[in-house]
XYZ file of C-alpha atoms in Angstrom:
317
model
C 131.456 12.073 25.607
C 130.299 15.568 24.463
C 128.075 15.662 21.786
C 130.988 17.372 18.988
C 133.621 14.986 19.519
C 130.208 12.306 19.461
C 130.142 14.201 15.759
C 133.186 13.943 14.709
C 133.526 10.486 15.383
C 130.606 9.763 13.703
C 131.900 11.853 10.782
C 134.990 9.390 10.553
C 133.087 6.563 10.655
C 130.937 7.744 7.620
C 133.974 8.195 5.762
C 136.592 6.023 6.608
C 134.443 3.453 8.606
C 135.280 -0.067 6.773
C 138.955 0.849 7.417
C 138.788 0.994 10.824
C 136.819 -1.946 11.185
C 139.752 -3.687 8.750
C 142.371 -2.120 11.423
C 140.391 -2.817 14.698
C 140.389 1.215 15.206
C 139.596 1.904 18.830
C 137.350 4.947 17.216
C 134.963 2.603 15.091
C 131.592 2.369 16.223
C 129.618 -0.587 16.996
C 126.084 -0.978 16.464
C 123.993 0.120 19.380
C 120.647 0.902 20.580
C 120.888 4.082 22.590
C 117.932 5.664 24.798
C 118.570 8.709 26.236
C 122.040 8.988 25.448
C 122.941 5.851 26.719
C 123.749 2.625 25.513
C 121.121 0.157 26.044
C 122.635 -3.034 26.789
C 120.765 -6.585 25.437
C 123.283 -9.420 26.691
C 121.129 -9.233 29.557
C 117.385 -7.756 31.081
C 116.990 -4.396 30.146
C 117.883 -1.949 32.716
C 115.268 -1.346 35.519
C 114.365 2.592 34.440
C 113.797 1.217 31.208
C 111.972 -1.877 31.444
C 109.511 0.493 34.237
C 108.385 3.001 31.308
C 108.962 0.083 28.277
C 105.559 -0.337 26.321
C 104.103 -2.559 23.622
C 104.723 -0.506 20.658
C 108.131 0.040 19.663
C 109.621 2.635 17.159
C 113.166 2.270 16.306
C 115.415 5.147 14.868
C 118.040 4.632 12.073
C 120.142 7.900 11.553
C 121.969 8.440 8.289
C 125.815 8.644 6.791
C 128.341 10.453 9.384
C 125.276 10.967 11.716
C 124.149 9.820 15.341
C 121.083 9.850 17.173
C 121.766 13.634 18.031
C 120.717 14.389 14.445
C 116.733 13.893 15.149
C 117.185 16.711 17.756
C 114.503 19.353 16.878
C 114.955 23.297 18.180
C 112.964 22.433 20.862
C 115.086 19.236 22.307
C 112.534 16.855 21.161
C 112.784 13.629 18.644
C 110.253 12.187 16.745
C 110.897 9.541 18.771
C 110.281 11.474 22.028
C 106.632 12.864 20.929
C 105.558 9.648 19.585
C 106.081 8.567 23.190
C 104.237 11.298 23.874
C 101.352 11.502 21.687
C 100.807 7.520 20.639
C 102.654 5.541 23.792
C 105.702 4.536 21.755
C 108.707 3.653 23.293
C 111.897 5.051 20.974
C 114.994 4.143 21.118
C 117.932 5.368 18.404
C 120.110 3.065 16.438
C 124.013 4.153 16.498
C 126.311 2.652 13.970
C 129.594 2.962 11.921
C 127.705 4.496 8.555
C 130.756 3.508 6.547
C 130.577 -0.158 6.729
C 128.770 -1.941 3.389
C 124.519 -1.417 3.885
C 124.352 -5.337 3.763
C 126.733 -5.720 6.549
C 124.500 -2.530 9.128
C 121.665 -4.361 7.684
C 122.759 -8.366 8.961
C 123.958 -6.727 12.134
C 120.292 -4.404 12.664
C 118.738 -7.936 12.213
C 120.132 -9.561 15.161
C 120.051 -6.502 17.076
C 115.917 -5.986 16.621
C 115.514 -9.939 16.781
C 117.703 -9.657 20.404
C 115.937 -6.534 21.181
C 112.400 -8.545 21.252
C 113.539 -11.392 22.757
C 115.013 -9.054 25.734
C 112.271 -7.002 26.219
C 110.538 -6.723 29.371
C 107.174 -6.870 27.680
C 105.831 -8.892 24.933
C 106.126 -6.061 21.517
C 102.903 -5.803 19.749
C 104.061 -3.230 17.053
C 107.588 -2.113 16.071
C 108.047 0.712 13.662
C 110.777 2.133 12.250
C 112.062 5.034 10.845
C 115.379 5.710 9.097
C 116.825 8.891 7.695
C 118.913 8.370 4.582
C 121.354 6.051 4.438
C 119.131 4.352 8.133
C 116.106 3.642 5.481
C 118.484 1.494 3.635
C 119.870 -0.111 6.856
C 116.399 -0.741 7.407
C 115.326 -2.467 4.593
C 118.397 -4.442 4.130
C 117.691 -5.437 7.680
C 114.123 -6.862 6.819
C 115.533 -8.746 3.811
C 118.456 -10.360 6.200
C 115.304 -11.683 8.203
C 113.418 -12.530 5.761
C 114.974 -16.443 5.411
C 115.591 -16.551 9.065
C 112.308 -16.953 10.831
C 112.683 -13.945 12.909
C 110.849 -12.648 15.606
C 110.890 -9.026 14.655
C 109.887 -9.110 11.680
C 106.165 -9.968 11.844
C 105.943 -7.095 14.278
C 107.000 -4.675 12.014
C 104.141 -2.911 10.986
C 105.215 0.234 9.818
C 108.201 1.957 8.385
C 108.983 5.469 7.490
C 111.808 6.513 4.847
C 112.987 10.248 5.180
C 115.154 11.473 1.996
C 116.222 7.656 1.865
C 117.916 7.402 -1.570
C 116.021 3.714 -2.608
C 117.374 4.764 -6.093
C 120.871 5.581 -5.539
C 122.263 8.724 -5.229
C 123.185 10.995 -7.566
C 125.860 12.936 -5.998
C 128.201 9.297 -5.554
C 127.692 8.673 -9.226
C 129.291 11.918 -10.076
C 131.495 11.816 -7.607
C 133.121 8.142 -8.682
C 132.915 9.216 -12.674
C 135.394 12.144 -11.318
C 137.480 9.692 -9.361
C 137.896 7.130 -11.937
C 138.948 10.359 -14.572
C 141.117 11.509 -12.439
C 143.010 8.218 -11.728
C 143.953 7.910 -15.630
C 145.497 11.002 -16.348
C 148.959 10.779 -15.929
C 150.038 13.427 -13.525
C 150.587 12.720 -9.923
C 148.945 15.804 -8.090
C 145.436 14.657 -9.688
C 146.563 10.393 -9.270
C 147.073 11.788 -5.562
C 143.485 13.623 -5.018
C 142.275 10.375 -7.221
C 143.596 7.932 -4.171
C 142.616 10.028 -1.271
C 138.856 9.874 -3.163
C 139.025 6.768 -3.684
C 139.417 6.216 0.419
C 135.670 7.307 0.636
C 134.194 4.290 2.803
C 132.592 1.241 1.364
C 129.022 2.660 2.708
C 129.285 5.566 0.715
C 130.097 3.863 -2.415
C 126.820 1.820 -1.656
C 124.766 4.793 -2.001
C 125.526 4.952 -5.981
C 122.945 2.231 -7.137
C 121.339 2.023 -3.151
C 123.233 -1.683 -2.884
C 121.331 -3.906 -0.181
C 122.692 -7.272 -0.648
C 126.132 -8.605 -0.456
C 125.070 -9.927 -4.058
C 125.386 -6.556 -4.882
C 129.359 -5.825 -4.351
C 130.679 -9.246 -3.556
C 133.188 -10.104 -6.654
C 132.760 -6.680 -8.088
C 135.308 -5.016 -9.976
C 136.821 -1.882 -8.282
C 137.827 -0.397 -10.711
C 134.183 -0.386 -13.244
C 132.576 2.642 -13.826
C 129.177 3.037 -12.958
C 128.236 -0.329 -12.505
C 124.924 -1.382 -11.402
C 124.609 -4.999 -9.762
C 121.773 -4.438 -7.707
C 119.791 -7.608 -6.828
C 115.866 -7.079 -5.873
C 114.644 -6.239 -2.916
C 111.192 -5.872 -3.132
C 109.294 -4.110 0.024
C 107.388 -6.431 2.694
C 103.822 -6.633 1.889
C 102.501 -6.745 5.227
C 104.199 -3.137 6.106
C 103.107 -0.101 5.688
C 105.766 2.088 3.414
C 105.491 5.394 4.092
C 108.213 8.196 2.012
C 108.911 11.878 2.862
C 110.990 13.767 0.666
C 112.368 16.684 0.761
C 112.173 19.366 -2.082
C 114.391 23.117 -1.672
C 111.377 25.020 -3.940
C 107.983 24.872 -4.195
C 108.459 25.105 -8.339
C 107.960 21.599 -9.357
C 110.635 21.474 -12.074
C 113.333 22.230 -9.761
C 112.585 19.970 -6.924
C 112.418 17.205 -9.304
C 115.849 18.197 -10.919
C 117.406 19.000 -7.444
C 115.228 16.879 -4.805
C 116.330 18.012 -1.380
C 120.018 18.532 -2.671
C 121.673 15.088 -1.602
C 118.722 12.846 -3.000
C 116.468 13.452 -5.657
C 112.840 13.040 -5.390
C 112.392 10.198 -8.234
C 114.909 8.493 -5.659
C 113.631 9.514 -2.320
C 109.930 8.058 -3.701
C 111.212 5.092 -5.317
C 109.972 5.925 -8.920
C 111.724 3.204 -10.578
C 112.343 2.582 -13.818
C 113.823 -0.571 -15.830
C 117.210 0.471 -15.564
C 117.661 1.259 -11.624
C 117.091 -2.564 -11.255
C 113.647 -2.336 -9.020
C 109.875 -2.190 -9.170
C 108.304 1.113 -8.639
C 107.054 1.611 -5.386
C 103.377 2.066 -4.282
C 102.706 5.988 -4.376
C 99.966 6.631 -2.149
C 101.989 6.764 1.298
C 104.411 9.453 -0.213
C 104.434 12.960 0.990
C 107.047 16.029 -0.733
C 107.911 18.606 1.874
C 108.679 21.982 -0.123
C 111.591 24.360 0.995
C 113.038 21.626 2.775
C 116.573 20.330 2.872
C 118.357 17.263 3.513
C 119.684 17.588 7.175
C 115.972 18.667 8.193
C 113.815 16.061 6.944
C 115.588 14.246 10.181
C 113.734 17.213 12.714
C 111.443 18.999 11.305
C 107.855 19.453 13.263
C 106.012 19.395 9.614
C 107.610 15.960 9.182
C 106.608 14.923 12.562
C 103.076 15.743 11.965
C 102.805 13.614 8.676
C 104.722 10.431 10.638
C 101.546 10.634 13.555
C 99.138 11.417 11.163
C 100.048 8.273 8.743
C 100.077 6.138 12.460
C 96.880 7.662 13.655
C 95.251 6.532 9.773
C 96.948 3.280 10.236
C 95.543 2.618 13.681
């Protein structure tokens, strides 16, 4: 499949995603772990090629809304995944997904997917890491809570994880966007009642992003039709992980970036500086790093961010 109609598909998904789960859509995508392009099928032994170069320490990839794998691609056709196998013996391998299903749902589904991966592998895993961009550091999380009743297998190896522009607060741009929705549904005309409905179509995933929901606590029983409700449940990061946060910032003038962040997620929500009424503690501040002049999109591929995610492994180590 070429890599734009791979976009586009992923772009449908991201928007219209928990439909076409509700309407068994041939076009929904089902969580996968993909190396080199390909699926990498669990029901049974890995495959040969990748059980020959498969080593102890394991970093897993979690792209964002309307993504794939293809967006940690860097100019030079690397990944973060692909230099960490280079530079620290890491073997990577990408998480594909439907981004517009719930959080809580990607997140119960990641869980049995990193509890099968370990259980398949070809050699026992001494360290799994994982890094998600966006809405994949949410997946992530709200994986580690699913396990965190279960007795998993995974989840004592995970040692470290790495949030890029992951919006831990909610994000901004969702909240505006369902305060315009919601107007525009009560005024009685039917050209705006009509952009109101098509809106309102916007996937269950995205509407997660608002308030950064991680537990079906959070939606289940909601109202639909409540403005700006926030019925987020705790979720309080794993002590025995290292949290690491890069955010992104479009100016070097420190008033801006805090007003604009990396313009999808702001940097009080990309570095988890809670306060009483997002519903969460305030997160530990001394594994966070601001990248100036740096956009959404790139946090995902950018050599500057590579260089902090080694360097934070190689301190770690």
């Amino acid at each position: 499949m070429g890599s734009n109609l791979e976009s586009a598909i992923a772009v449908l998904n991201g928007f219209l995603g928990d439909y076409l789960r509700r309407t068994t859509n041939g076009l929904e995508t089902t969580m996968q772990l993909v190396r080199e392009g390909r699926p990498v099928p669990l029901a049974a032994a890995l495959p040969a090629d990748a059980a020959a170069s498969a080593t102890p320490r394991v970093v897993v990839l979690v792209h964002g809304l309307m993504s794939t794998e293809g967006v940690w691609t860097m100019p030079d056709g690397e990944t973060y995944g692909s230099r960490l196998a280079r530079d620290l013996g890491y073997t990577p391998l990408y998480v594909r997904y439907n981004s517009g299903l719930r959080v809580s749902e990607n997140g119960e589904v990641l869980d049995g997917l990193l509890e099968e991966l370990v259980r398949r592998y070809p050699v026992p895993v001494e360290e799994l890491a994982i890094i998600g961009h966006s809405m994949g550091g949410l997946v992530a999380r709200s994986a580690a809570h699913a396990a965190s009743d279960k007795g998993r297998r995974w989840l004592p190896l995970l040692k470290r994880a790495f949030y890029l522009g992951t919006p831990h607060l909610g994000a901004p741009l969702e909240r505006v966007g369902s305060v315009v929705t919601w107007a525009l549904g009560r005024i009685d005309n039917p050209y705006t009642k009509l952009i109101a409905d098509i809106a309102n179509l916007r996937s269950s995933g995205i509407k997660d992003l608002a308030y950064a929901n991680l537990r079906r606590e959070d939606w289940e029983g909601a109202d639909a039709d409540a403005l700006l409700q926030n019925r987020r449940h705790p979720v309080p990061l794993l002590p025995h992980v290292r949290h690491h946060f890069i955010a992104g910032a479009l100016t070097a003038d420190p008033r801006l970036s805090l007003l604009f962040g990396d313009a999808v997620v702001s940097l009080r929500s990309a570095t988890g500086r809670a306060v009483a009424r997002d519903r969460c503690s305030p997160f530990p501040q001394e594994h966070v790093r601001i990248m100036p002049a740096l956009g959404h999109l790139r946090l995902a591929r950018d050599p500057g961010v590579y260089a902090q995610i080694r360097a934070w492994c190689e301190e770690a180590a």
